[in-house]
mmCIF file of C-alpha atoms and ligand atoms in Angstrom:
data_model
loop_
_atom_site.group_PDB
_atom_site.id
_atom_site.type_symbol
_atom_site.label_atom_id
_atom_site.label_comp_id
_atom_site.label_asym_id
_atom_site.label_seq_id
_atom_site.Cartn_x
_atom_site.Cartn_y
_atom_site.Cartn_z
ATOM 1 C CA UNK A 4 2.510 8.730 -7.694
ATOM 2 C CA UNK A 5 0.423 5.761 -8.573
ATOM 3 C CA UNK A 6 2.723 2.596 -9.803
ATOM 4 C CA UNK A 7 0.396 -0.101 -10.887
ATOM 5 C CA UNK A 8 2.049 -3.632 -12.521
ATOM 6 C CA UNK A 9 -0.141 -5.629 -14.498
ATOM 7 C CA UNK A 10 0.964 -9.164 -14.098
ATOM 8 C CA UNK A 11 -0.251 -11.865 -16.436
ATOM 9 C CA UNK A 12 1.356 -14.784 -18.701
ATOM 10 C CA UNK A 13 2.259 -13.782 -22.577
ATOM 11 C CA UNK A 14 -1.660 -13.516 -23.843
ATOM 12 C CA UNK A 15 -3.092 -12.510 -20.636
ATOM 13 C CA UNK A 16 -4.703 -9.422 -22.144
ATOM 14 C CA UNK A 17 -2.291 -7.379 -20.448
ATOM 15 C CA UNK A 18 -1.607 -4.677 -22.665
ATOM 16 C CA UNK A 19 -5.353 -4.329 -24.127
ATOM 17 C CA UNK A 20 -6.019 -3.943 -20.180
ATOM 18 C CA UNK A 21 -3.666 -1.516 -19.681
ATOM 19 C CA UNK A 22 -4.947 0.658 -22.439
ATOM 20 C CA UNK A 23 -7.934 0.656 -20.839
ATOM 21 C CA UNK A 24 -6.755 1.539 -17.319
ATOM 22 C CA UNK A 25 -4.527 4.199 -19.386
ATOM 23 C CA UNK A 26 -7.722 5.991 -20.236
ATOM 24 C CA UNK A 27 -8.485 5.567 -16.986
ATOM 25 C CA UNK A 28 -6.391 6.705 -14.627
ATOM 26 C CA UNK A 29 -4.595 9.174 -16.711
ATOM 27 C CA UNK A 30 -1.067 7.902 -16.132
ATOM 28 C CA UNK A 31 0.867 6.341 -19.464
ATOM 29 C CA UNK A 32 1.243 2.873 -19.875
ATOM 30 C CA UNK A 33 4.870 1.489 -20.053
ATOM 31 C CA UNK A 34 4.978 -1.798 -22.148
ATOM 32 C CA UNK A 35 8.579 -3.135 -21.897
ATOM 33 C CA UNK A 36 7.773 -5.228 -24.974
ATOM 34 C CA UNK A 37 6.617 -2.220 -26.917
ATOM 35 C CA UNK A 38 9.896 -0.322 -25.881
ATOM 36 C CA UNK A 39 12.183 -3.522 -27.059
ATOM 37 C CA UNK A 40 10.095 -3.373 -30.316
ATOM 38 C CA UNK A 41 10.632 0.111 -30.519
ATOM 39 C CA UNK A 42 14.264 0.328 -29.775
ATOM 40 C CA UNK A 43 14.834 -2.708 -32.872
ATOM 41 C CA UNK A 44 12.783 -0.958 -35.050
ATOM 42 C CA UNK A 45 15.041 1.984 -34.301
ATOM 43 C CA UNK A 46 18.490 -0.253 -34.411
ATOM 44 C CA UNK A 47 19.916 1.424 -31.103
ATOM 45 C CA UNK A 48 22.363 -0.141 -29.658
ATOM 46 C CA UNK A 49 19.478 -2.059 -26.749
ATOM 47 C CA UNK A 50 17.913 -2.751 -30.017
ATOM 48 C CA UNK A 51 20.307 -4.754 -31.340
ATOM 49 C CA UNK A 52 20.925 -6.583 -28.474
ATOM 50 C CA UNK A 53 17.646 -7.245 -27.686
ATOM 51 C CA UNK A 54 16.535 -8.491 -30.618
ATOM 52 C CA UNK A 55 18.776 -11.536 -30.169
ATOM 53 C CA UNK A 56 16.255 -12.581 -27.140
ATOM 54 C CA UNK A 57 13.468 -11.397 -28.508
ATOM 55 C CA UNK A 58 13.937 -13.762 -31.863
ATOM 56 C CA UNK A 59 14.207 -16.946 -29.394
ATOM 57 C CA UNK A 60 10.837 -16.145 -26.797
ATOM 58 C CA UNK A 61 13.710 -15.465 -24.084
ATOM 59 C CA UNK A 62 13.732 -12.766 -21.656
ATOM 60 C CA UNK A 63 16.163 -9.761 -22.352
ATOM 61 C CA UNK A 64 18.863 -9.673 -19.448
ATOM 62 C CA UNK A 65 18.046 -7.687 -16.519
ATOM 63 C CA UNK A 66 20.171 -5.348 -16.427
ATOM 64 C CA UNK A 67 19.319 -3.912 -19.809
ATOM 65 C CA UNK A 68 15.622 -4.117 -19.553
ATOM 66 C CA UNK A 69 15.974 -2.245 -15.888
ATOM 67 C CA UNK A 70 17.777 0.851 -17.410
ATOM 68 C CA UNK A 71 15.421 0.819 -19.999
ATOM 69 C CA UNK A 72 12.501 0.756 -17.586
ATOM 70 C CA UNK A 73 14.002 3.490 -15.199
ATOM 71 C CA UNK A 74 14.976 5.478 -18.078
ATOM 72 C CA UNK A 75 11.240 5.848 -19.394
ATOM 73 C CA UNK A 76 9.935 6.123 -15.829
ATOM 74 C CA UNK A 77 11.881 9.577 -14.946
ATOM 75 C CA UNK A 78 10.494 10.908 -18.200
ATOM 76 C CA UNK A 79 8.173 14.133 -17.049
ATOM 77 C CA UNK A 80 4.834 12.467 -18.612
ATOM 78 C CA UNK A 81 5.536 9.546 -15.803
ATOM 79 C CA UNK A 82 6.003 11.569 -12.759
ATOM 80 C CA UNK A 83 2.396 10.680 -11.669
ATOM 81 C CA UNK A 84 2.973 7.130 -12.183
ATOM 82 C CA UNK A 85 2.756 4.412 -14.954
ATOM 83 C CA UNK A 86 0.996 1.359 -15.557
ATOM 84 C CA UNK A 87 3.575 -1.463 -15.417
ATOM 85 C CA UNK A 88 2.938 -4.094 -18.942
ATOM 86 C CA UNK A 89 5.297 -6.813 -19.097
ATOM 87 C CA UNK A 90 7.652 -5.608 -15.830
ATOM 88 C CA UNK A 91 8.791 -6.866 -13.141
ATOM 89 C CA UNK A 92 9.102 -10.241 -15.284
ATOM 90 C CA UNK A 93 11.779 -11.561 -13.040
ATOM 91 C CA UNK A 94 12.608 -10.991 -9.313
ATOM 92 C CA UNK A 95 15.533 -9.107 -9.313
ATOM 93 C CA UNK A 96 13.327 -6.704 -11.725
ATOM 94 C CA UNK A 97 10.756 -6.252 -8.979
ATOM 95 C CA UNK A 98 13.551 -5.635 -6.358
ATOM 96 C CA UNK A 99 15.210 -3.184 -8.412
ATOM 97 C CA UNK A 100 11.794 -1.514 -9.097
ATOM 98 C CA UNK A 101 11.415 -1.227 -5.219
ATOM 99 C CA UNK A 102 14.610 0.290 -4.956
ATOM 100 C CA UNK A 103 14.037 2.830 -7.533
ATOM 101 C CA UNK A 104 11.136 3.991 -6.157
ATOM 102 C CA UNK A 105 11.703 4.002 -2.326
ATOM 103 C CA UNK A 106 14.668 6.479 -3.983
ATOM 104 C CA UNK A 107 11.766 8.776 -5.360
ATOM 105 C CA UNK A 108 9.495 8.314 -1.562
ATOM 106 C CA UNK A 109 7.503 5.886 -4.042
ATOM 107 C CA UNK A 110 6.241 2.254 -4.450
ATOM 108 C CA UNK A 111 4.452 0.250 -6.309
ATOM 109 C CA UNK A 112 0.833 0.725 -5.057
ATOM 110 C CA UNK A 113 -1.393 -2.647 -6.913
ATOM 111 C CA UNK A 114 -0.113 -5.821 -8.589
ATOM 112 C CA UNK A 115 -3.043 -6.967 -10.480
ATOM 113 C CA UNK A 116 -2.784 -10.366 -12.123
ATOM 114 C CA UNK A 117 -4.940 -11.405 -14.913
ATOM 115 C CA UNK A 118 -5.020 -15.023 -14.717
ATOM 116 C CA UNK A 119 -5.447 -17.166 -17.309
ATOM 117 C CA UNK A 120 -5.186 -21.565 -17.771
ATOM 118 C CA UNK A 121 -1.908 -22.162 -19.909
ATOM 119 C CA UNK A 122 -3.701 -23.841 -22.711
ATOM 120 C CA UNK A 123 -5.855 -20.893 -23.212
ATOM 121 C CA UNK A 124 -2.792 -18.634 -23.808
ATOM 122 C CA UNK A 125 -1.613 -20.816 -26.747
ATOM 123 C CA UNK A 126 -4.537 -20.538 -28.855
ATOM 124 C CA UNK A 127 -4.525 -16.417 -27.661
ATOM 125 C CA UNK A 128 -1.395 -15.856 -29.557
ATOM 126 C CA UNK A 129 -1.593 -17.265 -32.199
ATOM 127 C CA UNK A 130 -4.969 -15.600 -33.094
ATOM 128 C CA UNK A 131 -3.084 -12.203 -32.457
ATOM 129 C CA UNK A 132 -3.226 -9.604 -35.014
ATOM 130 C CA UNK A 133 -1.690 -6.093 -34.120
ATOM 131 C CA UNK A 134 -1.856 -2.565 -36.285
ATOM 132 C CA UNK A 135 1.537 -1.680 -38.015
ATOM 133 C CA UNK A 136 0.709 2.353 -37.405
ATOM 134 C CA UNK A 137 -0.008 2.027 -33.565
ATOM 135 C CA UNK A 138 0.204 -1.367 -31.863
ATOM 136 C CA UNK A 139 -3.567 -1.572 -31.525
ATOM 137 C CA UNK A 140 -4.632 -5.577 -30.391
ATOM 138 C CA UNK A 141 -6.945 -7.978 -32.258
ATOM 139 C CA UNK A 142 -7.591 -11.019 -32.395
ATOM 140 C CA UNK A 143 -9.026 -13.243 -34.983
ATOM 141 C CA UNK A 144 -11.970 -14.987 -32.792
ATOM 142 C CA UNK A 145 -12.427 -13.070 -30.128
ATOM 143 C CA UNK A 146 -11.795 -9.558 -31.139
ATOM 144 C CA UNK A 147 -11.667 -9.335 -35.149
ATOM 145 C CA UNK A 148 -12.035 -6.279 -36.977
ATOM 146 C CA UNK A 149 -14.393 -4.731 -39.217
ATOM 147 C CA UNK A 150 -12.641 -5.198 -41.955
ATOM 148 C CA UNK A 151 -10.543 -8.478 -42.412
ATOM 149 C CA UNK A 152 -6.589 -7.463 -42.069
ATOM 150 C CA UNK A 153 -7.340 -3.685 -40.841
ATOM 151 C CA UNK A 154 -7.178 -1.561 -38.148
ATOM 152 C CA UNK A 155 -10.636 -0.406 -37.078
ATOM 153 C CA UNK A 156 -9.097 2.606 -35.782
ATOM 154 C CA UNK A 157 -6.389 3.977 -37.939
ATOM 155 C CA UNK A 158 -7.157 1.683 -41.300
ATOM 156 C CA UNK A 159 -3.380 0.728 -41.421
ATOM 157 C CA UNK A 160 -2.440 -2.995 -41.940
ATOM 158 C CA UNK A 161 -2.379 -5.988 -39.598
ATOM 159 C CA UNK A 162 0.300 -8.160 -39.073
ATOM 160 C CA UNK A 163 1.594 -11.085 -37.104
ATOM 161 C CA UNK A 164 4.075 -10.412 -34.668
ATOM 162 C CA UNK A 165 6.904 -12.374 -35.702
ATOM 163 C CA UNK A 166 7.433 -14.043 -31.917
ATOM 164 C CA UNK A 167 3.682 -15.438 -32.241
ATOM 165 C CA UNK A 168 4.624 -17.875 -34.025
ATOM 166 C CA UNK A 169 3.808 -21.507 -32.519
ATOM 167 C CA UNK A 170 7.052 -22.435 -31.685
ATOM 168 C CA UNK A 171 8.424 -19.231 -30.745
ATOM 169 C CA UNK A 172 4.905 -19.162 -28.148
ATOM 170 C CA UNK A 173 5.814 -22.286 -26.636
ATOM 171 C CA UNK A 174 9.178 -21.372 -25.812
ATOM 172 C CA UNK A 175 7.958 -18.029 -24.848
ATOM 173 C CA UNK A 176 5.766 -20.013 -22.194
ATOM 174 C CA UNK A 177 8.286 -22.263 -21.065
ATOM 175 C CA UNK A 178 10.956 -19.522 -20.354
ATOM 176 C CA UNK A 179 8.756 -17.026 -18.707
ATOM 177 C CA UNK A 180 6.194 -18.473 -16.735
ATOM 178 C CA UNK A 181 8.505 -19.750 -14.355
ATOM 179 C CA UNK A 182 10.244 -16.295 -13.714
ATOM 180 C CA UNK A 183 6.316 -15.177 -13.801
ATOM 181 C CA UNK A 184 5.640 -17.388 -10.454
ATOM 182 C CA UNK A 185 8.757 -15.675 -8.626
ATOM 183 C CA UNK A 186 7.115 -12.014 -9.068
ATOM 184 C CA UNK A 187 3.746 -13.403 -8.257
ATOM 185 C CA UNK A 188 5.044 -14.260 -5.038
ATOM 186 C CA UNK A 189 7.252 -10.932 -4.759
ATOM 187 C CA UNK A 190 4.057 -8.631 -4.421
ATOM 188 C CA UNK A 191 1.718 -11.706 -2.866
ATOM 189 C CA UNK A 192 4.226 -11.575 -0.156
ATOM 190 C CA UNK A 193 4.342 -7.698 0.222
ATOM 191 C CA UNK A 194 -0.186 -7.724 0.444
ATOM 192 C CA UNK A 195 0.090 -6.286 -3.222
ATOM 193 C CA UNK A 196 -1.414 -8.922 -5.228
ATOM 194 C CA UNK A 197 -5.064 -8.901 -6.556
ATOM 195 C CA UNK A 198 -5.643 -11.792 -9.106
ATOM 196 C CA UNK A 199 -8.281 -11.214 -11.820
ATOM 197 C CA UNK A 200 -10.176 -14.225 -13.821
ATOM 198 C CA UNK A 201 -8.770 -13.214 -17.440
ATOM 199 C CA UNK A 202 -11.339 -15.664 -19.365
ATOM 200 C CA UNK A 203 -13.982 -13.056 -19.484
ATOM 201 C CA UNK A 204 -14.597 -10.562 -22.006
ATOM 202 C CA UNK A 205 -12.241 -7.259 -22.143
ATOM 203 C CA UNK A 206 -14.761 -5.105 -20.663
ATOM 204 C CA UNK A 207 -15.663 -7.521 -17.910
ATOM 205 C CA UNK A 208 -12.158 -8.037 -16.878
ATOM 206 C CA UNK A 209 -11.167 -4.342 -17.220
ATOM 207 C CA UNK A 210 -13.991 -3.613 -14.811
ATOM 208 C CA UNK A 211 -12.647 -6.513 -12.264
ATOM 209 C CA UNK A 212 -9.452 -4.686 -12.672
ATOM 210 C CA UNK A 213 -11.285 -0.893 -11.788
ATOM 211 C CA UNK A 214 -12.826 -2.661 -8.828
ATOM 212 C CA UNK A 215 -9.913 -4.197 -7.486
ATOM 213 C CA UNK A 216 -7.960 -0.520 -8.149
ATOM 214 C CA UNK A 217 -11.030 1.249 -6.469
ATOM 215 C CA UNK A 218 -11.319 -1.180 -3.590
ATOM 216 C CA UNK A 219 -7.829 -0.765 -2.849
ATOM 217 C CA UNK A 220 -7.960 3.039 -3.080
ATOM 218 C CA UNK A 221 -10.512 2.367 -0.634
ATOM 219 C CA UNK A 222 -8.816 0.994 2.174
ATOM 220 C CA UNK A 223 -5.662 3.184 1.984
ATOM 221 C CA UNK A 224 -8.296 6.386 2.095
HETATM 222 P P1 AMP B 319 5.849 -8.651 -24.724
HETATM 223 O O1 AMP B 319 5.402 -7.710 -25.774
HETATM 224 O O2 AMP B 319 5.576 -8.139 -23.337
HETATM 225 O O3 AMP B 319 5.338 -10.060 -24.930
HETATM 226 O O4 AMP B 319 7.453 -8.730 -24.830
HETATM 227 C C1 AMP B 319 8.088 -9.209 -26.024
HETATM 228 C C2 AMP B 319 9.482 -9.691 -25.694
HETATM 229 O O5 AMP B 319 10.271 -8.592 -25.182
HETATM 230 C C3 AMP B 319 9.561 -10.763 -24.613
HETATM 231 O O6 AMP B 319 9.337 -12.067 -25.133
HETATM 232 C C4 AMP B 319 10.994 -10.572 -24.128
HETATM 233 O O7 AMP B 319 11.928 -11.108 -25.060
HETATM 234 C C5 AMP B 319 11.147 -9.055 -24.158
HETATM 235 N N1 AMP B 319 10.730 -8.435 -22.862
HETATM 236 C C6 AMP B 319 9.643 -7.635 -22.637
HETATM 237 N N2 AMP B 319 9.572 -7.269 -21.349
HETATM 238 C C7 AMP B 319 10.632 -7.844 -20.720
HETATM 239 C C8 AMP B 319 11.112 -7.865 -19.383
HETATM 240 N N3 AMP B 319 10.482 -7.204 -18.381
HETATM 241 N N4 AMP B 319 12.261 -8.571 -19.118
HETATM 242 C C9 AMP B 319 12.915 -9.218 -20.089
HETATM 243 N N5 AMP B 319 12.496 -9.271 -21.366
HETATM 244 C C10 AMP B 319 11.385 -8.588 -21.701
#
């Protein structure tokens, strides 16, 4: 089972990253964020709760976004392993992780941070655009599409998330980067951590990720 968490602030390139290392390493990527979006979309009861977080930049308790987590984790297309997008995002998220997993024999295997300057994240966000059909990432310097407002890949419309908006980003930065610092620390002081510089392109980082995946690979073999 190969558990990999992607660590990085809001902006990072965390998700575009994982997709990559989804194609990859054959193992599905699990984007809490993407599951939160889901479940509102859906109006399930996590949904509804969640939404009244997600509206203000703040983190979704715990010990809702934990179930959820586990939940999609002992789903038969995970039994391999996942790639970890936006969890652990607090301590007691990476401890209950742990748990889980020593349950299953398992454990989280590489915490990769992609590491970018605060600043940079800012102007990130609010040059996001993301595909209504399938969640696909642009952006409207560094990664525009073809066509202005849609999706190189499945033609369907872009739109603004609505918690990219600059005041919802700053508060997004000021209530999780903090919480961001205790997980850092979590797998730093289990020898887990590898940071990445995020500032390059997406292919140069992805391959700093690969490397830092191989070379670990590596020195377990
Ligand atoms: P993201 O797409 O990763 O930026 O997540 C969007 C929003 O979902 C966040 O701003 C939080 O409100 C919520 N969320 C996603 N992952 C977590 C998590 N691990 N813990 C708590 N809240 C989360």
């Amino acid at each position: 089972m190969t558990v990999v968490v992607l660590l990085g602030a809001p902006g990072a390139g965390k998700g575009t990253q994982a997709e990559i290392l989804r194609k990859r390493l054959n193992i599905p990527h699990v984007a809490t964020g993407d599951l939160f979006r889901a479940a509102v979309g859906e109006g399930s009861a996590i949904g509804l709760e969640a939404r009244r977080y997600m509206e203000h930049g703040q983190l979704v308790p715990d010990e809702i976004t934990i179930r959820m987590v586990l939940e999609r984790l002992s789903r038969p297309d995970a039994a391999g392993g996942a790639i970890l997008d936006g969890f652990p995002r607090t301590a007691a998220q990476a401890r209950a992780l742990d748990e889980a997993l020593a349950g299953q024999g398992a454990r989280v295997e590489h915490a990769l941070l992609i590491d970018v300057p605060t600043e940079d994240l800012v102007a990130r966000l609010s040059g996001r655009w993301i595909c209504r059909a399938s969640g696909h990432v642009y952006h409207a310097i560094a990664n525009p599409p073809a066509v202005p407002g849609v999706c190189d890949l499945d033609g369907s419309e872009l739109h603004q998330r609505d918690d990219d908006r600059a005041e919802t980003i700053r508060a997004r930065m000021e209530g999780q980067l903090g919480a961001l610092a205790d997980v850092v620390e979590h797998y730093r002081a289990q020898g887990l951590l590898r940071s990445v510089d995020g500032c390059y392109s997406i292919s140069v980082v992805a391959e700093a990720l690969l490397v830092q995946l191989g070379q670990a690979a590596e020195r377990e073999a």
